[in-house]
XYZ file of C-alpha atoms in Angstrom:
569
model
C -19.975 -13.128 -37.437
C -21.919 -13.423 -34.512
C -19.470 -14.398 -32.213
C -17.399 -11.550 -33.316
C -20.097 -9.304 -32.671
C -20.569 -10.785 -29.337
C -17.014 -10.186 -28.312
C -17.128 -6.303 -29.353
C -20.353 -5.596 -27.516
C -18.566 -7.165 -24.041
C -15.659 -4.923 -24.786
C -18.012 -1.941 -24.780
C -19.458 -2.875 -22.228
C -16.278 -3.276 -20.079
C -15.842 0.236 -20.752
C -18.782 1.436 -19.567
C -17.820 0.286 -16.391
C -16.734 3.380 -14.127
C -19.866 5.451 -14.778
C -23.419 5.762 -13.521
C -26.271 3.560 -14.291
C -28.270 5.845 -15.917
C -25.317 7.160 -17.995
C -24.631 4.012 -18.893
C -28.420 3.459 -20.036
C -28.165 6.739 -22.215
C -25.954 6.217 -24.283
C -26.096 2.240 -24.352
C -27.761 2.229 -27.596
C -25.168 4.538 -29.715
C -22.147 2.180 -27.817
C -23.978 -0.767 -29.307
C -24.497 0.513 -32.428
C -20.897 1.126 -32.913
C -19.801 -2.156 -31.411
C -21.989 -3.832 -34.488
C -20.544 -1.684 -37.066
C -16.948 -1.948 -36.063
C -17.630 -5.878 -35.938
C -18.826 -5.635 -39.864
C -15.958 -6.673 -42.369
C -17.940 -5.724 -45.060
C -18.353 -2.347 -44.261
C -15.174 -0.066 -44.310
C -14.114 3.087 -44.585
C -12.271 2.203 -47.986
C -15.578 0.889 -49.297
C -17.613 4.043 -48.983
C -14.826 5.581 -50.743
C -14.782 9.071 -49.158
C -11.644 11.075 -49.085
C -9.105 11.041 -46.507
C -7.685 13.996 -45.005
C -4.045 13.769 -44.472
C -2.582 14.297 -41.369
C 1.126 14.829 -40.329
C 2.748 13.657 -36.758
C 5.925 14.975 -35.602
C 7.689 12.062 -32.951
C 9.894 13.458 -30.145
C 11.800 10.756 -31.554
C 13.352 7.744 -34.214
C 11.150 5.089 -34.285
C 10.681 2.553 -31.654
C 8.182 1.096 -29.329
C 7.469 4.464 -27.438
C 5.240 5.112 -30.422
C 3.733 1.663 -31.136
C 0.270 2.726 -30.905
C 0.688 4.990 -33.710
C 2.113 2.275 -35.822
C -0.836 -0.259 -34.257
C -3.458 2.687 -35.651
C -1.771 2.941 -39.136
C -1.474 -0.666 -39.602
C -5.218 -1.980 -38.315
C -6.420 0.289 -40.138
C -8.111 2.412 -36.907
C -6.883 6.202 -38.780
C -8.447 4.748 -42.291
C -11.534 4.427 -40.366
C -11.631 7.670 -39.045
C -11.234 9.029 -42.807
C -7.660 10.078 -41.952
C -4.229 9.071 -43.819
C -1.711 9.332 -41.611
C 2.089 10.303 -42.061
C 4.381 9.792 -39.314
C 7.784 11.852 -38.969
C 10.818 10.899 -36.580
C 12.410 13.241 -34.658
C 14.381 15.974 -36.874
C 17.718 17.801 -35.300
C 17.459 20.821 -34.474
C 13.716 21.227 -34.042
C 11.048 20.454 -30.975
C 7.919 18.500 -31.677
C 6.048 22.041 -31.048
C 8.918 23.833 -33.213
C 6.679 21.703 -35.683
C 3.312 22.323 -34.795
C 3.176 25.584 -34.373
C 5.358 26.015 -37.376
C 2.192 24.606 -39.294
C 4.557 21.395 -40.683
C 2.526 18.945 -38.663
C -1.114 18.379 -36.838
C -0.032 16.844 -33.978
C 3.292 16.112 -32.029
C 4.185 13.907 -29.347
C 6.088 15.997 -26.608
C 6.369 16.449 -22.560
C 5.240 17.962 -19.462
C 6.922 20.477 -20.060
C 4.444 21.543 -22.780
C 2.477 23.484 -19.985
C 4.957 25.760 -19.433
C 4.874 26.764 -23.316
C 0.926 26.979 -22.755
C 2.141 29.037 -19.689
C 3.954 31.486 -21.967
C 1.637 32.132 -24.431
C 1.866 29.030 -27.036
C -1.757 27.894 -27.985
C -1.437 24.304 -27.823
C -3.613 21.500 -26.260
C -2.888 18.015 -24.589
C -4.938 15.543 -26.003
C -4.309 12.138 -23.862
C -1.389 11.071 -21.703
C 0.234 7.911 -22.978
C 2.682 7.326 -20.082
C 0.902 7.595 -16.736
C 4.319 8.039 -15.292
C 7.408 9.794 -17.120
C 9.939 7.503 -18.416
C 12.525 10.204 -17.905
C 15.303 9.641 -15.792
C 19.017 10.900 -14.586
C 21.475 7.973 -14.638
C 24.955 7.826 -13.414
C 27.775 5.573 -13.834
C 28.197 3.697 -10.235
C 31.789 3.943 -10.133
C 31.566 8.045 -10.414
C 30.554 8.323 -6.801
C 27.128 9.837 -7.506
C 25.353 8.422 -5.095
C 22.843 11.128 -4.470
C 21.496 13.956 -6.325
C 23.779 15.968 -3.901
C 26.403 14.816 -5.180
C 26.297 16.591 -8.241
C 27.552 19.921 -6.828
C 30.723 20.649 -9.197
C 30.191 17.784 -11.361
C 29.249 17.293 -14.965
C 24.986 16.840 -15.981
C 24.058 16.144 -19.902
C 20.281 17.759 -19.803
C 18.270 18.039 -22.834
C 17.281 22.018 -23.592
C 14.123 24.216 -23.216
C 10.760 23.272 -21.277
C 10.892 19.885 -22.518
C 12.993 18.720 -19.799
C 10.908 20.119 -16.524
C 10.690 17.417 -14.687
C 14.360 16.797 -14.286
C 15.221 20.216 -13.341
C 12.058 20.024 -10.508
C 13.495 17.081 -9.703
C 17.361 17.948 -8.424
C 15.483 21.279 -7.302
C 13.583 19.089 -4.864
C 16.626 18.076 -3.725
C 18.269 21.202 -3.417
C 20.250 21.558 -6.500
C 20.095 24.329 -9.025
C 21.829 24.907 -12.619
C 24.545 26.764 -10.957
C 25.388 23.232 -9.071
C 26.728 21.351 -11.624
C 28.609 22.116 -14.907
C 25.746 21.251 -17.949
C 27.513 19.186 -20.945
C 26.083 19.632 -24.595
C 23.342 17.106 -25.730
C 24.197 13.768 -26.936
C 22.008 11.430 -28.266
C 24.976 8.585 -27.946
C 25.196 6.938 -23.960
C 28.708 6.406 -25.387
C 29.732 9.993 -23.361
C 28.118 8.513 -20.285
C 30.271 5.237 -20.500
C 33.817 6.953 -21.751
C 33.550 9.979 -19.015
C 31.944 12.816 -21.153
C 29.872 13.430 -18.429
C 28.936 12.283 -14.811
C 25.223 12.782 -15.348
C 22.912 11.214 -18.571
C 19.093 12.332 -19.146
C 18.065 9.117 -20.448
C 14.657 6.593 -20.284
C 14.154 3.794 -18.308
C 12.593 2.198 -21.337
C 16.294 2.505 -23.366
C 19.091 3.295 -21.669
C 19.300 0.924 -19.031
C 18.987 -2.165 -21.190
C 22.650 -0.688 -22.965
C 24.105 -0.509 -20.113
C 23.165 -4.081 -19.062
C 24.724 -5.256 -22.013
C 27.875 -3.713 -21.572
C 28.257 -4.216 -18.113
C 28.167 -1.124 -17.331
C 26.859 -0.525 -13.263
C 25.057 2.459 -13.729
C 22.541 4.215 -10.953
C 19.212 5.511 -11.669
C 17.604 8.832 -10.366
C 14.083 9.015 -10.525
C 11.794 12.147 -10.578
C 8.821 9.806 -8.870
C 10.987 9.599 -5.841
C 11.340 12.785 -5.375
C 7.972 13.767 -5.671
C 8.209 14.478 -8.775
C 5.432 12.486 -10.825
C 4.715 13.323 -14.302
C 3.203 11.969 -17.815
C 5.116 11.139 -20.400
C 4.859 11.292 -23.981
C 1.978 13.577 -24.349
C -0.156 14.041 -27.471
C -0.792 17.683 -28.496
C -2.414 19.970 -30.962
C -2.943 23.724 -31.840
C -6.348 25.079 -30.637
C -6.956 26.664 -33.706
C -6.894 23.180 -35.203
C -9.103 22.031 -32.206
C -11.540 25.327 -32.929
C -11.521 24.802 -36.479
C -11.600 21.019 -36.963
C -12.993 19.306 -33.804
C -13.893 16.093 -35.383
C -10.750 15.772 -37.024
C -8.878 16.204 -33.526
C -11.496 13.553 -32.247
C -11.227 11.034 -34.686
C -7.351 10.808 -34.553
C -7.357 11.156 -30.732
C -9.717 7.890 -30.706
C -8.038 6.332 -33.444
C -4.557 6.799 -31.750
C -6.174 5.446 -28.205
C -7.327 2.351 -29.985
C -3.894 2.164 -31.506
C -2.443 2.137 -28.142
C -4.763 -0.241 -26.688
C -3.686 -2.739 -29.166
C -0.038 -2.250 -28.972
C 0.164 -3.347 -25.391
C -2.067 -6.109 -25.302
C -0.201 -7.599 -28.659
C 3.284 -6.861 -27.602
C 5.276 -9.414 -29.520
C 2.968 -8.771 -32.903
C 4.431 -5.085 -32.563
C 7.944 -5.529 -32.204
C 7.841 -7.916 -34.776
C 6.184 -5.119 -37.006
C 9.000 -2.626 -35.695
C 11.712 -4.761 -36.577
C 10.124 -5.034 -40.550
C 9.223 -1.590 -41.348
C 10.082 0.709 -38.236
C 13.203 0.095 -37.287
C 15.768 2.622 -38.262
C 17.484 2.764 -35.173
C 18.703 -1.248 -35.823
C 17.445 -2.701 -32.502
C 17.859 -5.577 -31.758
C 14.745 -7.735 -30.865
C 15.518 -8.279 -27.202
C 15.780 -4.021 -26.710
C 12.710 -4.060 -28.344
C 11.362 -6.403 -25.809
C 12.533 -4.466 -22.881
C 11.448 -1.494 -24.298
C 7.347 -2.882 -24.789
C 7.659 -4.672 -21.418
C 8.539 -1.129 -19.757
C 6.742 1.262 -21.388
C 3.177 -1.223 -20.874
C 4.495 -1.163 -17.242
C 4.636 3.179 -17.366
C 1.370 3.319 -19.569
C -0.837 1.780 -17.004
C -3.794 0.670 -19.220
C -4.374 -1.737 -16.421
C -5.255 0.501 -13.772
C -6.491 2.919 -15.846
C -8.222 4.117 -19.708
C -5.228 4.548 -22.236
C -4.375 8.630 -22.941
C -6.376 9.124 -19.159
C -5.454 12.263 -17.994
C -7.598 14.799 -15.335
C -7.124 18.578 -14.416
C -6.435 17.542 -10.311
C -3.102 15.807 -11.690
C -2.287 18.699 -14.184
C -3.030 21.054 -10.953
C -0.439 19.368 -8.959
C 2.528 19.399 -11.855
C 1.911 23.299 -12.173
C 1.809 23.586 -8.954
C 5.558 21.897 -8.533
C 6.391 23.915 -11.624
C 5.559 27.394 -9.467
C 7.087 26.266 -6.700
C 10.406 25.831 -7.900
C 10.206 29.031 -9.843
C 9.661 27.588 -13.408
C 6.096 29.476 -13.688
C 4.893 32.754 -12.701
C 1.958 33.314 -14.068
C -1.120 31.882 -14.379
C -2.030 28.664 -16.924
C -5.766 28.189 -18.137
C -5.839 24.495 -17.421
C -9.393 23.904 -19.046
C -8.176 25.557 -22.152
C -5.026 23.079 -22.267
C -6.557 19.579 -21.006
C -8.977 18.569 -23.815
C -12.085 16.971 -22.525
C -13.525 14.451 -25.307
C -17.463 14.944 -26.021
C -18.549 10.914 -25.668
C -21.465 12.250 -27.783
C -20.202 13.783 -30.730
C -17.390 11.324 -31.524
C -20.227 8.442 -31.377
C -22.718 10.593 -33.655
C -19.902 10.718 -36.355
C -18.828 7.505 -36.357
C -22.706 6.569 -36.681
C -22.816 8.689 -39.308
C -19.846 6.982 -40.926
C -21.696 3.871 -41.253
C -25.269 5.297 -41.574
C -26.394 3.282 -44.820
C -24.936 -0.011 -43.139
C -26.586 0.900 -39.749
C -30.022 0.893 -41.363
C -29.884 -2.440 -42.940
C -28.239 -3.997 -39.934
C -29.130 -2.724 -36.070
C -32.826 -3.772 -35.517
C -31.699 -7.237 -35.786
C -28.265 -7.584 -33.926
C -29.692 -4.830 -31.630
C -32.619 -6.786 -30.394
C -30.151 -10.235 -30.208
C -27.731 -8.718 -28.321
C -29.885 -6.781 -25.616
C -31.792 -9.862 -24.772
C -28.356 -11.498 -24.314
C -26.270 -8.897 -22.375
C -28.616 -6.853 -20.603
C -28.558 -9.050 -17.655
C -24.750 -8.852 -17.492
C -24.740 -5.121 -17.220
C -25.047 -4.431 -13.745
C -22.925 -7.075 -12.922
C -20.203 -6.148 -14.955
C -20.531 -2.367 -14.466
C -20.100 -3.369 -10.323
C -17.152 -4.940 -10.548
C -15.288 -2.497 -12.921
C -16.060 0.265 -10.252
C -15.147 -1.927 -7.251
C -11.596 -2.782 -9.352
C -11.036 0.667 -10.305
C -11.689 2.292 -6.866
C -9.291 -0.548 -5.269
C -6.618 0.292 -7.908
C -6.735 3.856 -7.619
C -6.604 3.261 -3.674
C -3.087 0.840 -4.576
C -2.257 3.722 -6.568
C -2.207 6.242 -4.276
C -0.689 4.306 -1.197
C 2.204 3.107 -3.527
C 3.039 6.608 -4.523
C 3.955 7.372 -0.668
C 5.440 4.503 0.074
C 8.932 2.987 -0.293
C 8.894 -0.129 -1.980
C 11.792 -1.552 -0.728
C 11.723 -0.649 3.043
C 8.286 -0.171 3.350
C 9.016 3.257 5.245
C 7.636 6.407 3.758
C 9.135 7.702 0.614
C 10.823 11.227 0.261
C 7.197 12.493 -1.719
C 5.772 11.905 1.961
C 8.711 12.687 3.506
C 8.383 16.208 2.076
C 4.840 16.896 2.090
C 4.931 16.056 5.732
C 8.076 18.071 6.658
C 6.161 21.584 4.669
C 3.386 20.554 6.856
C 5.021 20.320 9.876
C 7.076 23.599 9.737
C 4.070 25.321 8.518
C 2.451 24.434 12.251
C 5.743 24.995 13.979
C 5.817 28.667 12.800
C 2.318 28.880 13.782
C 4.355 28.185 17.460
C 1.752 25.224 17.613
C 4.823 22.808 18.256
C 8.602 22.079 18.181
C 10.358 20.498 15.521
C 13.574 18.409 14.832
C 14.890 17.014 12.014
C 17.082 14.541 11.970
C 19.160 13.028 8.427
C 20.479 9.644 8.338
C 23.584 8.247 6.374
C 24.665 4.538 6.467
C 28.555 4.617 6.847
C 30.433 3.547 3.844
C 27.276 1.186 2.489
C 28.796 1.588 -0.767
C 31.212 -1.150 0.327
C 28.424 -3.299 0.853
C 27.400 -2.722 -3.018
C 30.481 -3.407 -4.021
C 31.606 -6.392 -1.644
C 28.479 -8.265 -1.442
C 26.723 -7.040 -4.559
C 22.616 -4.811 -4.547
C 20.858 -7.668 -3.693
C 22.903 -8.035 -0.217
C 22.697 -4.153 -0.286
C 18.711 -4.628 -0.003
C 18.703 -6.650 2.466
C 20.757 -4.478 4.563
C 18.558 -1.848 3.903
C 16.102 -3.393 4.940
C 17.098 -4.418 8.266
C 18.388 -0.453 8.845
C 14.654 0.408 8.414
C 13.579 -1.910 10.237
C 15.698 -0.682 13.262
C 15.419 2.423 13.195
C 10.910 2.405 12.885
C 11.692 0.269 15.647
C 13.427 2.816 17.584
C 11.370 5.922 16.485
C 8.028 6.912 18.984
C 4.548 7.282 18.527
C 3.920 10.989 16.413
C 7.769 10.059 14.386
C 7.838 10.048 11.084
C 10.863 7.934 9.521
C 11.608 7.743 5.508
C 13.866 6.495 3.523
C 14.429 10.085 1.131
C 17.574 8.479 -1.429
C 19.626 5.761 -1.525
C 21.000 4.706 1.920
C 19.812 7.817 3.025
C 17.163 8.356 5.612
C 15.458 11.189 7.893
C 13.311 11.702 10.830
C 10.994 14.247 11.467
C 10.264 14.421 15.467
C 7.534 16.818 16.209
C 6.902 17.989 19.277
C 10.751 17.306 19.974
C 14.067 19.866 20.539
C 17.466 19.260 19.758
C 18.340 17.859 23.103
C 15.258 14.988 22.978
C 16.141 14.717 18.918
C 20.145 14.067 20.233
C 18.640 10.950 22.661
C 16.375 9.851 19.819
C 19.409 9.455 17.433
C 22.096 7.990 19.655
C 19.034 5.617 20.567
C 19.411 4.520 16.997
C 22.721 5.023 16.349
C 23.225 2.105 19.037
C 20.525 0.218 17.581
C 22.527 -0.201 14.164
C 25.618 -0.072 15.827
C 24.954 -3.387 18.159
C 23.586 -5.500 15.479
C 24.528 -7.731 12.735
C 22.290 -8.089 9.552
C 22.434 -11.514 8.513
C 22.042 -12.429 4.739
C 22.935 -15.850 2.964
C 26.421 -14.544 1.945
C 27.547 -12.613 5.254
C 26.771 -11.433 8.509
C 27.655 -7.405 8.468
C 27.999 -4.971 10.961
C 26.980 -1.374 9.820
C 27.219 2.143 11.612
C 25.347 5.319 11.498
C 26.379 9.304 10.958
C 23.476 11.770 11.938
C 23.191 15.245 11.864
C 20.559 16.952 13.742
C 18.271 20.547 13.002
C 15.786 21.763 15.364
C 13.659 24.002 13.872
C 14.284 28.126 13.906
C 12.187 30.994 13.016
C 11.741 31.575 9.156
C 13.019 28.087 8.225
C 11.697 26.368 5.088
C 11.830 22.971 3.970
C 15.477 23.776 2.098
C 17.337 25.530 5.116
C 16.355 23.214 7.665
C 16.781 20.322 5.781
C 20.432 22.381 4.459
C 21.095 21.947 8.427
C 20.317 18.959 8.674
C 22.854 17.607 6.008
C 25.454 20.023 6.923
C 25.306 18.678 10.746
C 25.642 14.921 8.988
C 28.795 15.658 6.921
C 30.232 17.015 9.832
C 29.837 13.596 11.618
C 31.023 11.766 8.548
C 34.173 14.142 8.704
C 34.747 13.526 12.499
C 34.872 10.220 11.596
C 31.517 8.610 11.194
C 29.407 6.216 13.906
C 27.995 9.858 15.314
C 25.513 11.996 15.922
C 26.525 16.095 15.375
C 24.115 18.571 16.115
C 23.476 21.899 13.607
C 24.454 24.365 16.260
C 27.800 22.370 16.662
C 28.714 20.952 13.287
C 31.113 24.242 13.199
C 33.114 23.318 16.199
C 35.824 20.668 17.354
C 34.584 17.045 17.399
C 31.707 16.589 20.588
């Protein structure tokens, strides 16, 4: 008993970590108390006897590991102790998570992003926690289709799910200049079957599901990500109505902590919860291994590492409306404190010591008075190095999200904050600008030859010459694929022209060594200096245009905007 007790006070005391001293000191006592009472197995919920309120919860989908903490809550009992019994319901055709809760079928629902823009247009809902720090949500191609950017897409065929719920894809290909009228949109399918037999070019699928088919049916597929495009959203969010939240706070408390704790114990018990999926949850018939790459990728999207389960804050919100008004999904304004619900530390710990109020009185002066003598010493410590771990992952964090992983250049999220930037001061007529967008000549040969691996490495060494060839004030990033970009400031289309030959020669003169071959690459660029009322679209429209016309001239070139109309320089 006392070893159990022990455990569950250092757990509380681990999350007490990020906040003040004297915070910590105020509310110490309650965090104990509940520690003890949680650590009791003699005192339950069931034991008291009260009445539990039933509660429904609409899933966005079947059952699977993207809602293991739900089944972690039901079956450690976590909702019992809250005084809530719990019914779960899988997705239903025909009908959106908030279809259901606003219908009045269900509490809560698991939905989207994409949730703010019903908020925006009049819906009264609220986001509870964000399970997935990042989005699992993702736009996959076969690799034989010759998708190999989002451009690519003009005149082909996209599956996209309906409504709001699938925002983040549509910001996405609008980041990269593409627009509904683009592409031909194919009915929803729940089968990847019309991905892999030609139904369509383009499949809204997860990272967590879809790729693991493919694998097993050797399928080569590509992946388009909305992160890369600066595009970063949470996934699988946890909403209610506010009139449930006005009405019944402690209800909406209680299952929000319950459903935390649930989450917390799916990831760190991984194998204990597929296990439990494949006995009682699984009416989708995976097979143990999907299950497994499903847990392993979703922990990986959840975060609870870096930071709380369900963690969400208004600055991040800010930024995905933001995107959502910028590419003309939202036009008016969204009361972000009304949607993002802020948990009160205080009241869910004063009902959960009410809860146990009879057992507290026969049992805290005791364990309390143990316990402090034997932790208090620990607490600065510990509360010290959460901070100094937290602040150092949210500084990882935020460096990762600009950089490329794989070249180590900046991504196309930096690529395209920098470029707004930029023109913003060059129409200021603070500087000149040039942009300049890169294409590796038929790399998809490489791929195919030499296999991705190779393909990195060649990469690679492509980034590596051309940083190497770019001056002081450049800014080079890889923005898709084998595709990169400069932006020159301070630079016109004649300096931008010496720039790129400089590394068109570069790539051109070299051989990129790897264990299986030794491969000599070329480079089409296409140049835009910057003109009065360009935006980040038209110049970067330029830019593109100028580089197809050197791939049409026949490749190993650099073309120039103002001449990508006329016979070959």
């Amino acid at each position: 008993m006392r070893d159990s007790i022990l455990f569950n006070f250092h757990g509380v005391l681990l999350r007490c970590g990020g906040m003040p001293m004297r915070a910590t000191r105020g509310i110490l006592l309650p965090m104990l108390t509940a520690a003890v009472l949680t650590s009791l197995p003699n005192i339950s919920h069931s034991q008291q006897n009260p009445e539990l309120q039933h509660i429904s919860v609409q899933l966005k989908w079947a059952h699977q590991f993207q809602f293991a903490g739900y089944y972690a809550a039901l079956h450690q009992g976590f909702y019992e102790e809250a005084g809530l019994d719990v019914t779960l319901i899988e997705h239903l055709p025909g009908l959106t998570p908030i279809d259901q809760l606003m219908g009045g079928r269900v509490e809560f629902a698991v939905a989207d992003t994409g949730a703010l823009l019903y908020r925006a247009s009049g819906v009264p809902i609220v986001v509870l926690a964000a399970i997935f720090q990042h989005s699992p949500s993702a736009l996959i191609s076969r690799a034989d289709t010759g998708i190999n950017t989002l451009a690519d897409l003009r005149n082909r065929r996209a599956m996209l799910a309906g409504g709001f719920m699938n925002a983040e894809l549509m910001s996405m290909l609008r980041q990269a200049g593409i627009t509904s009228n683009d592409f031909t949109l194919v009915p929803g399918n729940t089968s990847i079957d019309v991905l892999i037999n030609g139904g369509t070019d383009a499949y809204n699928g997860y990272t967590t599901n879809e790729p693991y088919m493919l694998e097993q049916r050797n399928v080569p597929f590509r992946v388009f990500l909305p992160q890369d495009y600066g595009v970063d959203f949470y996934g699988d969010i946890l909403i209610t109505r506010e009139s449930l939240l006005n009405t019944q706070p402690e209800v909406v408390a209680n299952f929000r902590q319950a459903t935390i704790r649930g989450w917390e114990y799916a990831v760190a018990n991984i194998e204990e919860m597929v296990d439990l999926i494949m006995t009682d949850y699984n009416t989708q018939q995976k097979s143990r291994e999907h299950l497994m790459f499903e847990a392993r990728e979703s922990a990986r999207l959840i975060l609870s590492n870096v930071v709380p389960v369900g963690y969400m804050n208004l600055e991040r919100w800010q930024r995905i409306e933001n995107i959502f008004r910028e590419q003309g999904l939202l036009d008016v304004p969204v009361d972000l404190a009304g949607f993002v619900y802020v948990p009160s530390q205080q009241d869910s710990l004063w009902s959960l010591l009410m809860r146990y109020r009879f057992a507290l009185a026969a049992t805290t002066a005791l364990i309390l008075a143990a316990l402090l003598t034997l932790h208090v010493w620990r607490l600065r410590a510990l509360v010290a190095l959460r901070t100094r771990e937290l602040e150092a992952a949210r500084h990882q964090a935020e460096s990762d999200a600009r950089t490329d992983a794989l070249t180590g250049l900046s991504n196309r999220r930096l690529f395209l904050e920098s470029l707004d930037r930029d023109l913003s001061r060059a129409a200021r007529g603070q500087c000149n600008l040039a942009l300049i967008s890169i294409d590796i000549d038929h790399f998809k040969r490489v791929n195919d030859q030499y296999g991705h691996l190779v393909g990195d490495e060649v990469l690679k060494g492509v980034a590596s010459a051309l940083a190497g060839c770019a001056r002081s004030g450049d800014l080079v990033a890889r923005t898709g694929g084998e595709e990169f970009a400069v932006i020159c400031l301070n630079t016109d289309a004649s300096e931008a022209r010496l720039l790129a030959e400089r590394m068109r020669q570069q790539v051109a003169s070299m051989d990129i060594n790897t264990v299986d071959a030794r491969i000599s690459l070329t480079l089409s660029l296409g140049i835009a200096a910057y003109q009065v009322g360009d935006t980040t679209i038209s110049i970067m429209a330029r830019a593109d245009d100028a580089l197809y016309a050197a791939k049409n001239r026949g490749r190993n070139r650099v073309i120039c905007a103002e001449n990508a109309g006329t016979a070959p320089e």
